[in-house]
Short mmCIF file of C-alpha atoms in Angstrom, two decimals:
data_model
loop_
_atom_site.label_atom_id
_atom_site.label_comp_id
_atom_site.label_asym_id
_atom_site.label_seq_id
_atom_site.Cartn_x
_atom_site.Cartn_y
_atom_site.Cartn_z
CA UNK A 27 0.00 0.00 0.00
CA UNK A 28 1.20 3.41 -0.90
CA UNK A 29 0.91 6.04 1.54
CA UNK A 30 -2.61 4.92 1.84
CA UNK A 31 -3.88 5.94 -1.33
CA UNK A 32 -6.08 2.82 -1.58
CA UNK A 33 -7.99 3.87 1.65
CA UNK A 34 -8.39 7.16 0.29
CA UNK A 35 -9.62 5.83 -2.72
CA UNK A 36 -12.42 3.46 -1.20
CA UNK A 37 -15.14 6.31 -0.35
CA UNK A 38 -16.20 7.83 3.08
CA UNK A 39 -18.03 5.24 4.41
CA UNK A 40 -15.57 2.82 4.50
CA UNK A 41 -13.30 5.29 6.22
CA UNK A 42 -14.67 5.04 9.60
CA UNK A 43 -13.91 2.66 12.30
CA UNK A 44 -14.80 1.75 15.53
CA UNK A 45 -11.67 0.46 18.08
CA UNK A 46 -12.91 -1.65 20.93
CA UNK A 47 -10.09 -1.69 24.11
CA UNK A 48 -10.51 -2.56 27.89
CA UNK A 49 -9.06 0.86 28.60
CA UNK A 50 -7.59 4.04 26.84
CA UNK A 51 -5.56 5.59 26.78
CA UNK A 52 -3.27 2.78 28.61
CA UNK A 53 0.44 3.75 29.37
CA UNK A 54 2.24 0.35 28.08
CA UNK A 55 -0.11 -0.31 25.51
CA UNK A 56 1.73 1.99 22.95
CA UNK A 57 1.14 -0.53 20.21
CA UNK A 58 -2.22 0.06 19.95
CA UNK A 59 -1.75 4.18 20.08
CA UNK A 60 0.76 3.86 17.46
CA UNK A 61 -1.74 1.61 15.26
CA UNK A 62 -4.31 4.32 15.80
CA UNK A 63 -2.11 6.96 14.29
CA UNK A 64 -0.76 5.49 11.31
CA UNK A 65 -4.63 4.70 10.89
CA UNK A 66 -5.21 8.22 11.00
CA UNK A 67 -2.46 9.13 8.72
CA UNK A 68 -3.75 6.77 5.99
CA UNK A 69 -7.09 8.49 6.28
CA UNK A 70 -9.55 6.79 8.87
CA UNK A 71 -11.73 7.98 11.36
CA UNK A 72 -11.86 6.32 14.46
CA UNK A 73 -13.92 6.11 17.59
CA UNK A 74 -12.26 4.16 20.20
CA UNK A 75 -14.53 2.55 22.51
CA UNK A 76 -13.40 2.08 26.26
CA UNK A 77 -14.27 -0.77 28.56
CA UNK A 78 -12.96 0.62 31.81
CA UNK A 79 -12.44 4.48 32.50
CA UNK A 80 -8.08 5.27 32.01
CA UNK A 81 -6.33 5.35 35.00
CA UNK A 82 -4.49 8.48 36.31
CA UNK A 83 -0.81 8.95 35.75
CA UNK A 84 1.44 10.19 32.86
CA UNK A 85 0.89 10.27 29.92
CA UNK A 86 2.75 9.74 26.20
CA UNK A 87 3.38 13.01 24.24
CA UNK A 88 2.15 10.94 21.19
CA UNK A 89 -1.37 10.88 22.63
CA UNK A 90 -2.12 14.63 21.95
CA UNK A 91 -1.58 13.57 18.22
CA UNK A 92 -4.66 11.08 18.34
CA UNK A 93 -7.69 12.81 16.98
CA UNK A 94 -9.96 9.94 17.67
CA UNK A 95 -13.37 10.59 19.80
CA UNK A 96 -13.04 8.42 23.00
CA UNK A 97 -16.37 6.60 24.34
CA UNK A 98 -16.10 5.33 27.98
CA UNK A 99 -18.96 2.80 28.30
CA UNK A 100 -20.50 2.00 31.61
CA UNK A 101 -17.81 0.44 33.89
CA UNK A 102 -19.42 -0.22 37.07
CA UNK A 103 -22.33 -2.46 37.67
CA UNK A 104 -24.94 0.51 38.98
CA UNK A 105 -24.28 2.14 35.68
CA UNK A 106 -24.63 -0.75 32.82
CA UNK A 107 -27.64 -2.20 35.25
CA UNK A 108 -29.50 1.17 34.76
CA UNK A 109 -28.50 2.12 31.32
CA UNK A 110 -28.40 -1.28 29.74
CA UNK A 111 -31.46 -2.51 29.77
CA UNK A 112 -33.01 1.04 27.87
CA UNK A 113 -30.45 0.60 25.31
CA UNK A 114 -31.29 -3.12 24.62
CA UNK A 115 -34.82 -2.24 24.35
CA UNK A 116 -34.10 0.40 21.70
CA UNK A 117 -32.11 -2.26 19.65
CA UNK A 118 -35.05 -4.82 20.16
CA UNK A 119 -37.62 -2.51 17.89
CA UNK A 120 -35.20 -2.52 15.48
CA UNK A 121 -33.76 -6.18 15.25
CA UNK A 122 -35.84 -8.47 17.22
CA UNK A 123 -34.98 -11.44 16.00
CA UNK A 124 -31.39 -11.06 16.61
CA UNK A 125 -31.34 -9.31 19.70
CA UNK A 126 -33.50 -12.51 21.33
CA UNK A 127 -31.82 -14.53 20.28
CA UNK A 128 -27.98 -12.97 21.61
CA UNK A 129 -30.39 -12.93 24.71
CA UNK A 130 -30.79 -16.61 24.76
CA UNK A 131 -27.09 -16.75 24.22
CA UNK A 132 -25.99 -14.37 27.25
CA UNK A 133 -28.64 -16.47 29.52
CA UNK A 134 -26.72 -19.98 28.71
CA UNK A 135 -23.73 -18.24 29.61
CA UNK A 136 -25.31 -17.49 33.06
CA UNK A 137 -22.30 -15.36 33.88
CA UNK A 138 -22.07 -11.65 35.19
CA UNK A 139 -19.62 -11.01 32.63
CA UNK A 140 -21.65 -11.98 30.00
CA UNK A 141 -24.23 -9.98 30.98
CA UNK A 142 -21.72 -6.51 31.63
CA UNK A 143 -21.00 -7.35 28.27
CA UNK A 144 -23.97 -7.27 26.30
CA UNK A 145 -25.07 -3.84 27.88
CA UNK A 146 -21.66 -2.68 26.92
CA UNK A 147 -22.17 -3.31 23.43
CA UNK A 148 -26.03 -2.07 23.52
CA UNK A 149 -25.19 1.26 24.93
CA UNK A 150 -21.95 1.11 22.12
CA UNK A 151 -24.73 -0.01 19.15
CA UNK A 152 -27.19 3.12 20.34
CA UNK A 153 -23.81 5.72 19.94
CA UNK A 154 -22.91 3.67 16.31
CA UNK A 155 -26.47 4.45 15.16
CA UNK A 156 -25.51 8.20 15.67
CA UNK A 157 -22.14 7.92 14.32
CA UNK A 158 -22.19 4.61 11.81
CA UNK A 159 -18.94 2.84 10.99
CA UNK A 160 -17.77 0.45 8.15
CA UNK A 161 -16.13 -1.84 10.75
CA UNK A 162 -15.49 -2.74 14.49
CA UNK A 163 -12.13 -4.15 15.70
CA UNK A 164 -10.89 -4.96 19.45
CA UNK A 165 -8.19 -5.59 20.55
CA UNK A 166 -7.45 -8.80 23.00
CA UNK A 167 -9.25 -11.62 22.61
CA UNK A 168 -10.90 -11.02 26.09
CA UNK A 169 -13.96 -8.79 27.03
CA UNK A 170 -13.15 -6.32 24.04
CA UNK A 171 -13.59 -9.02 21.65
CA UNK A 172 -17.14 -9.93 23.21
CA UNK A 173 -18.11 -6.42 23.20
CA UNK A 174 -16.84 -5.85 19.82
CA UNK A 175 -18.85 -9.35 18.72
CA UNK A 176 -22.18 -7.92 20.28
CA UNK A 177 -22.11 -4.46 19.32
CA UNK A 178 -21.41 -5.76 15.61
CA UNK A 179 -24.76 -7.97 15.90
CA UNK A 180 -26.88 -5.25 17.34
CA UNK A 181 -25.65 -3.07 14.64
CA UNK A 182 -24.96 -5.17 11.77
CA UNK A 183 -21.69 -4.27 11.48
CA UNK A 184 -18.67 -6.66 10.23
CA UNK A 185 -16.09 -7.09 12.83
CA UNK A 186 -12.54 -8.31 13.72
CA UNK A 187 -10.03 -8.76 16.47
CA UNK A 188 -6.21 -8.62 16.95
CA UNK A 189 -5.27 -11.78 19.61
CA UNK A 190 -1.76 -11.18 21.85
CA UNK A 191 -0.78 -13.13 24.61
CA UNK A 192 -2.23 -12.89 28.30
CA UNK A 193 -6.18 -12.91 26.47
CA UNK A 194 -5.75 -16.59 24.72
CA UNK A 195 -2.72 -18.18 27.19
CA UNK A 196 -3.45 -17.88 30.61
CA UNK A 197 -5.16 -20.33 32.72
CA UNK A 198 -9.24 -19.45 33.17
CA UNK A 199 -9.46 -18.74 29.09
CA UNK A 200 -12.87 -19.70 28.37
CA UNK A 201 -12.14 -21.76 25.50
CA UNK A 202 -15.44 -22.32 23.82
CA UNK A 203 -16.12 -18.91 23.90
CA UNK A 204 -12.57 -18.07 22.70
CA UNK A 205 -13.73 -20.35 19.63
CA UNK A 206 -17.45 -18.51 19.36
CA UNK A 207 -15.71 -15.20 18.42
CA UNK A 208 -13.44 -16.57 16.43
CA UNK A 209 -15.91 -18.28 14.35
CA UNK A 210 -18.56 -15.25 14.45
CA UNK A 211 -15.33 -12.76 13.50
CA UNK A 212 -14.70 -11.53 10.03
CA UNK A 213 -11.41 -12.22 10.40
CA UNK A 214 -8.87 -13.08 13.43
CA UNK A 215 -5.77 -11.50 13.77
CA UNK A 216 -2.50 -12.56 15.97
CA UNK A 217 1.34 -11.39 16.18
CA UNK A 218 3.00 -14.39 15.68
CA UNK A 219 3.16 -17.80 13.71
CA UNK A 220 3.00 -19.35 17.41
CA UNK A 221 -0.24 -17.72 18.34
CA UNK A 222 -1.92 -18.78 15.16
CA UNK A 223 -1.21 -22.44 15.32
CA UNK A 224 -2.13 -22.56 18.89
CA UNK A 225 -5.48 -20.53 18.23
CA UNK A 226 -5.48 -22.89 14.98
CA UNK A 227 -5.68 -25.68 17.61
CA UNK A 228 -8.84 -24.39 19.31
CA UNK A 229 -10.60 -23.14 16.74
CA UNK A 230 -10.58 -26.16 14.31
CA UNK A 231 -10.05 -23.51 11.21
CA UNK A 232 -7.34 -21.63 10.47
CA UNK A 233 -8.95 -19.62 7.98
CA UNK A 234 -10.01 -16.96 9.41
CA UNK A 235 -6.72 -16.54 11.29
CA UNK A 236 -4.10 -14.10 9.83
CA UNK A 237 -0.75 -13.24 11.03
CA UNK A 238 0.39 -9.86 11.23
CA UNK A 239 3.32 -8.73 13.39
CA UNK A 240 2.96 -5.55 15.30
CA UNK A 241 5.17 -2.75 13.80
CA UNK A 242 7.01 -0.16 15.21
CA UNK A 243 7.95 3.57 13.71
CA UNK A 244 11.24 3.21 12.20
CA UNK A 245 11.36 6.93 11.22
CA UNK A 246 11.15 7.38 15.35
CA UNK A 247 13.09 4.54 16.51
CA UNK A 248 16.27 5.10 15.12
CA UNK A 249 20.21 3.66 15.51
CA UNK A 250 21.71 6.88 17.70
CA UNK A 251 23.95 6.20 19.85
CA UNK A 252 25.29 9.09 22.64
CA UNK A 253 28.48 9.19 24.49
CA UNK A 254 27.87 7.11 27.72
CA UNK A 255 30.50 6.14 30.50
CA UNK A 256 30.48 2.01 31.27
CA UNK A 257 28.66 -0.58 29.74
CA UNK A 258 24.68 0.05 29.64
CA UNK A 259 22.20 -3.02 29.64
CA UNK A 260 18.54 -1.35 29.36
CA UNK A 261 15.29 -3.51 30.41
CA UNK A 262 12.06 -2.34 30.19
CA UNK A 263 8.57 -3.50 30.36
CA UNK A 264 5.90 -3.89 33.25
CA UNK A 265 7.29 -5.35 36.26
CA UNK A 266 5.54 -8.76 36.56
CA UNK A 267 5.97 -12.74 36.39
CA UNK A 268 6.10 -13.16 32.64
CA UNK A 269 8.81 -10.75 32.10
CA UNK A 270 11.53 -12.50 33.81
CA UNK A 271 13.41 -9.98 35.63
CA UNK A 272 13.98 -11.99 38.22
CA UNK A 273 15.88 -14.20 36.34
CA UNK A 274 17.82 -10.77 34.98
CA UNK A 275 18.55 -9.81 38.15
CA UNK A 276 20.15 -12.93 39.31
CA UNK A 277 22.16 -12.89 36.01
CA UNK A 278 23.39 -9.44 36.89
CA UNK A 279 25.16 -10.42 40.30
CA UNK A 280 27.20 -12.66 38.26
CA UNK A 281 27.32 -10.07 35.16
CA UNK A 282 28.89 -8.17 37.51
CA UNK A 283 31.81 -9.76 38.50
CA UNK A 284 33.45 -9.08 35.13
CA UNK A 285 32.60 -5.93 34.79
CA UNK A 286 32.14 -4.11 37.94
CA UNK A 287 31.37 -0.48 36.10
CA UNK A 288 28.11 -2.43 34.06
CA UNK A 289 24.56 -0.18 34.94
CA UNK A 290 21.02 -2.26 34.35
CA UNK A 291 18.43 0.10 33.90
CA UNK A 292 14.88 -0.95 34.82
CA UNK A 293 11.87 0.68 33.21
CA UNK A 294 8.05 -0.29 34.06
CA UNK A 295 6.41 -0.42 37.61
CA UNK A 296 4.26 -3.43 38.70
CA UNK A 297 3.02 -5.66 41.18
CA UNK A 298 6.64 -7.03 41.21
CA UNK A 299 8.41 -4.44 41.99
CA UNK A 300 8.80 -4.84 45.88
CA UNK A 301 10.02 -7.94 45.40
CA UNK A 302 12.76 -7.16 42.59
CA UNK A 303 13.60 -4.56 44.95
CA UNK A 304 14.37 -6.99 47.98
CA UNK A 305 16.19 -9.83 45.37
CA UNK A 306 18.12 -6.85 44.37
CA UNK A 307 19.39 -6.23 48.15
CA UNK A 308 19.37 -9.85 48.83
CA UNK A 309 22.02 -10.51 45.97
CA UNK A 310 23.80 -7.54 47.27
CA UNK A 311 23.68 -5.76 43.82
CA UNK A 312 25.14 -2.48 44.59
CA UNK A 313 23.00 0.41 44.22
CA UNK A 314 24.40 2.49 41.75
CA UNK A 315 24.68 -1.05 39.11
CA UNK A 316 20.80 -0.74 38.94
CA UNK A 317 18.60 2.24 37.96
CA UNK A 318 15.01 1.55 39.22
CA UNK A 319 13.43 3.93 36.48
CA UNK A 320 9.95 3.73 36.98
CA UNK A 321 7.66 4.69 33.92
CA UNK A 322 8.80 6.60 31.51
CA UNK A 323 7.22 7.99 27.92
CA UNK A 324 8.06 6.95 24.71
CA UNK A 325 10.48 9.45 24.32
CA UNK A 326 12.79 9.01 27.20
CA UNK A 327 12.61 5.18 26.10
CA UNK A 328 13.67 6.32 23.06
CA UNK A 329 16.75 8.47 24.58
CA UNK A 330 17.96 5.27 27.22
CA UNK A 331 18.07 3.38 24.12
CA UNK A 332 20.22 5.80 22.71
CA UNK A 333 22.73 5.34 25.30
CA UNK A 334 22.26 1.90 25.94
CA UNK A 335 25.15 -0.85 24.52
CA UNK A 336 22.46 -3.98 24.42
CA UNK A 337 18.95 -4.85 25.50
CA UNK A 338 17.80 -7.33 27.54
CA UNK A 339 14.01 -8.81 28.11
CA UNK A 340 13.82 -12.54 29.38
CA UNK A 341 10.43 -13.39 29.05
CA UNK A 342 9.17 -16.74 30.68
CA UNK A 343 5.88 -18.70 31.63
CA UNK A 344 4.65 -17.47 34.34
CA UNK A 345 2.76 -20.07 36.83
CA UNK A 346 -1.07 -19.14 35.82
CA UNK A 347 0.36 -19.77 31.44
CA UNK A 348 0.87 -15.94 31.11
CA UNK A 349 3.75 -15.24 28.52
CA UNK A 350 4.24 -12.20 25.76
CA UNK A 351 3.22 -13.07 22.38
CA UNK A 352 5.76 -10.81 20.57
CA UNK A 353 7.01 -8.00 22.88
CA UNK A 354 7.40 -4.38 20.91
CA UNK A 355 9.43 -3.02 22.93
CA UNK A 356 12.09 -5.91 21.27
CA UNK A 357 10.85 -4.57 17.58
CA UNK A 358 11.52 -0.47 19.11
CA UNK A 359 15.17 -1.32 20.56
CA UNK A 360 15.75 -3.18 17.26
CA UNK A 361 15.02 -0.11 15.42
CA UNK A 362 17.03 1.62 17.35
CA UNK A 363 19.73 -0.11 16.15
CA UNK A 364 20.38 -2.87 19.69
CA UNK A 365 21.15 -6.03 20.04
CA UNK A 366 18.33 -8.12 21.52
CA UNK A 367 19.37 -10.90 24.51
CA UNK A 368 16.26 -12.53 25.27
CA UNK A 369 14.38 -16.07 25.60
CA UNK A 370 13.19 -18.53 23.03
CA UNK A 371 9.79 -18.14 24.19
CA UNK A 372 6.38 -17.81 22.16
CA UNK A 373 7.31 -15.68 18.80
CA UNK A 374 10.32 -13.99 20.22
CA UNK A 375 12.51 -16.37 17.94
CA UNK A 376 10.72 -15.01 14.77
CA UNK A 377 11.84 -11.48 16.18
CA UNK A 378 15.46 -12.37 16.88
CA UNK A 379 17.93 -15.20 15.00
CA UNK A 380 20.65 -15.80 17.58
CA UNK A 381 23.35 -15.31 17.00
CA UNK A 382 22.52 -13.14 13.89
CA UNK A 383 21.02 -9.39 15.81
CA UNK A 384 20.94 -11.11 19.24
CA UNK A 385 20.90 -13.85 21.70
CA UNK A 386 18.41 -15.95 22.65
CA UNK A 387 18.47 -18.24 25.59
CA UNK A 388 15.99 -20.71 27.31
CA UNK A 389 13.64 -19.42 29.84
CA UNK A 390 14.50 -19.32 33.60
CA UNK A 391 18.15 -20.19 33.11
CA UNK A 392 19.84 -17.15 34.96
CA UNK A 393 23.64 -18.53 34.27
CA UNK A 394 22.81 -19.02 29.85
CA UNK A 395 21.64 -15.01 30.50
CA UNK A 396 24.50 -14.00 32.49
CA UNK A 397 26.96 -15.64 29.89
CA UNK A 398 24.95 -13.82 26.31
CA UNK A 399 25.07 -10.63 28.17
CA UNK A 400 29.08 -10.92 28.81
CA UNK A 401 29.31 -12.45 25.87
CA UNK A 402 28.33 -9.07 24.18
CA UNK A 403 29.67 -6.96 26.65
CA UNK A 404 32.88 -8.44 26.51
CA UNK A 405 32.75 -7.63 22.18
CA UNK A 406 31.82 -4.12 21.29
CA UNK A 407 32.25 -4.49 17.93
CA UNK A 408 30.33 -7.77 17.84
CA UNK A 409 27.63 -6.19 19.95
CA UNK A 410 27.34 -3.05 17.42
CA UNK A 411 27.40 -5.32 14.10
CA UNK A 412 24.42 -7.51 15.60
CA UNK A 413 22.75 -4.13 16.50
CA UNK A 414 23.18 -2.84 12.87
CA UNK A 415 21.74 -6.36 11.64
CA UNK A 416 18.82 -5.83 14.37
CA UNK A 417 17.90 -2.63 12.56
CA UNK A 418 17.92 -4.24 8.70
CA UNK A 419 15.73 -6.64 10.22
CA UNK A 420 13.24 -4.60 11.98
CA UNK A 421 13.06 -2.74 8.17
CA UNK A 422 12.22 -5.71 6.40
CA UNK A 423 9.93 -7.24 9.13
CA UNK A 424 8.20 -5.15 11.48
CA UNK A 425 8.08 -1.43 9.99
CA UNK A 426 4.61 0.22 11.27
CA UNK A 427 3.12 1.67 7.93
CA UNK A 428 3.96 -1.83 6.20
CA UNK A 429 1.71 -3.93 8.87
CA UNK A 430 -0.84 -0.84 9.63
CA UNK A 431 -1.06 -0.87 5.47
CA UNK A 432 -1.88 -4.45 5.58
CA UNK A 433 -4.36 -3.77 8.21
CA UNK A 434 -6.08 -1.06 6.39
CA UNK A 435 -6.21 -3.71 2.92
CA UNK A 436 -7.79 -6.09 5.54
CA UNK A 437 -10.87 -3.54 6.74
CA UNK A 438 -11.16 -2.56 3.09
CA UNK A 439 -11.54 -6.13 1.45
CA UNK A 440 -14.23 -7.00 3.82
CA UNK A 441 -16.20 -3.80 4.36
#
């Protein structure tokens, strides 16, 4: 697709879309603001939908680019108990037959869920009948996907949904329902070859299922690299189970005993981050080899990578089958021109070839990370060369307009 002269092309109608999300804006999904704006730079209007009201704190810069209108639907039970019920009835005079029978559907369900749900998407259908779209998408495979499924039947509306990691892996998935919106969806699609034989698994039919990596902007992720003193490792990502920076941080203690002057900076908060903090005192990591960064925005990501000499993320199972599909935050330090070390886990080999623009090592294996990270440490001109390779690959793989493009052919063929 060329500068998204095809969407341009196809007619008003088809340029407006509704997003479905469990909550926006959200500070670590930046993959799904990103998508949004290279949407709106190929021509599309959006309205993004919001199952849960944002929660306070900062804020990307990015964001005040978005020109999107943002609907919060009714979060709390007092609120889609009272407004739900109205909005179903105004749907019923207009498709009977289908809204009885998603009744009859939420009813053998028999869950509260179900039922939050289907007012969601009744109170979404009333606001698409004011302001129609060509197509509904979600993203996660999780209660925006069954909103996105009901509002699309109230309103007779084609829909989609993008699948990730957490939403079809972890323990609880409901996996007859999983299969429902799969086979009620348009089409289905995931971020890695991984996820779509695994969802190919459930759902019986891997037609509808289409592979489509998520993309990062290579005109803002960049190779620049800024005078720095001592080797830099940077980590970042939200501080919980499936991350594996517990494993990092036992690697570091033993990192550290060949290179003394090596700083690991941290970047995310989480429910993990007390403990980190007390394995970090516990292995006697002194305080100035670990930064404890907190959140930060896009850009000062951007400017740690800059002075960073690698970039490590090792991802693992976590007990209740949580994992990352196909972390971005890989595909961003890639761009900027890093060297990946991280864990053969879900798609992150079809990300990184080891030995090639990184190093990939098997989950939960502290000593195999402590050795690729002084293996590269030790090699500065290895460790640049595999970062230069990390960026050619991130241009023929996972550039942003290339997989929002495809996106955009996907809403068009079916709209």
């Amino acid at each position: 697709m060329s500068e998204g002269a095809e969407v341009r092309a196809a007619g008003p109608q088809r340029l407006r879309l509704a997003y479905v999300v469990k909550m926006f804006p959200r500070f670590s999904e930046t993959f799904i603001l990103n998508e949004l704006l290279e949407l709106e730079r190929l021509g599309f209007e959006i309205t993004i939908y919001s199952l849960k009201h944002p929660a306070l704190g900062p804020r990307h810069p990015q964001l005040q680019k978005l020109r999107a209108r943002v609907v919060l639907l009714p979060e709390r039970p007092i609120e889609w108990l009272t407004r739900g019920p109205v909005h179903v009835a105004r749907a019923f005079l207009e498709r009977p037959g289908v809204v009885l029978r998603m009744l009859l559907y939420v009813m053998t369900r028999g869950t509260h869920q179900a039922w939050k749900r289907f007012f969601q998407a009744a109170v979404m259908r009333t606001d698409l009948r004011r302001n129609p779209v060509a197509w509904i998408h979600a993203h996660f495979a999780s209660a925006p996907s069954r909103v996105a499924w009901f509002a699309a039947r109230l309103a007779a509306v084609p829909f989609s949904f993008t699948a990730h990691a957490k939403d079809i892996y972890q323990q609880g998935t409901d996996l007859d329902l999983l299969r429902d919106k799969m086979n009620a969806a348009a089409f289905v699609v995931t971020v890695s070859d991984y996820n779509r034989e695994y969802l190919a698994g459930i759902s019986g039919n891997g037609a509808r299922l289409r592979r489509l990596y998520n993309g990062v902007d290579l005109m803002y992720f960049t190779p620049a690299r800024s005078s720095s003193s001592g080797a830099e490792v940077l980590a970042v990502g939200r501080l919980v189970e499936k991350k594996g920076f517990n494993v990092l941080l036992s690697a570091w203690s033993e990192v550290l005993r060949g290179h003394p002057e090596a700083r690991l900076t941290l970047v995310g908060t989480g429910p993990e981050e007390s403990r980190l903090r007390a394995q970090a005192e516990n292995l006697g990591l002194p305080t100035e080899s670990v930064l404890w960064a907190g959140d930060c925005t896009q850009d000062e990501v951007r400017a740690m990578m800059a002075r960073a000499q690698l970039f490590c993320l090792p991802c693992r199972l976590a007990a209740d089958g949580n994992r990352d599909g196909l972390p971005t935050v890989l595909l961003e330090a890639m761009g900027a021109g890093l060297p990946c070390v991280s864990t053969r886990v879900t798609g992150i080999p079809e990300i990184i070839r080891s030995g090639e623009d990184g190093l990939l090592v098997d989950p939960d294996d502290s000593v195999a990370l402590a050795r690729a990270l002084d293996e590269l440490l030790c090699d500065l001109p290895k460790c640049q060369a595999m970062g230069r390779r990390a960026r050619a690959r991130a241009e023929e793989r996972f550039d942003l307009r290339r997989s929002v493009g495809q996106l955009a052919e996907w809403f068009q063929e079916r709209a």
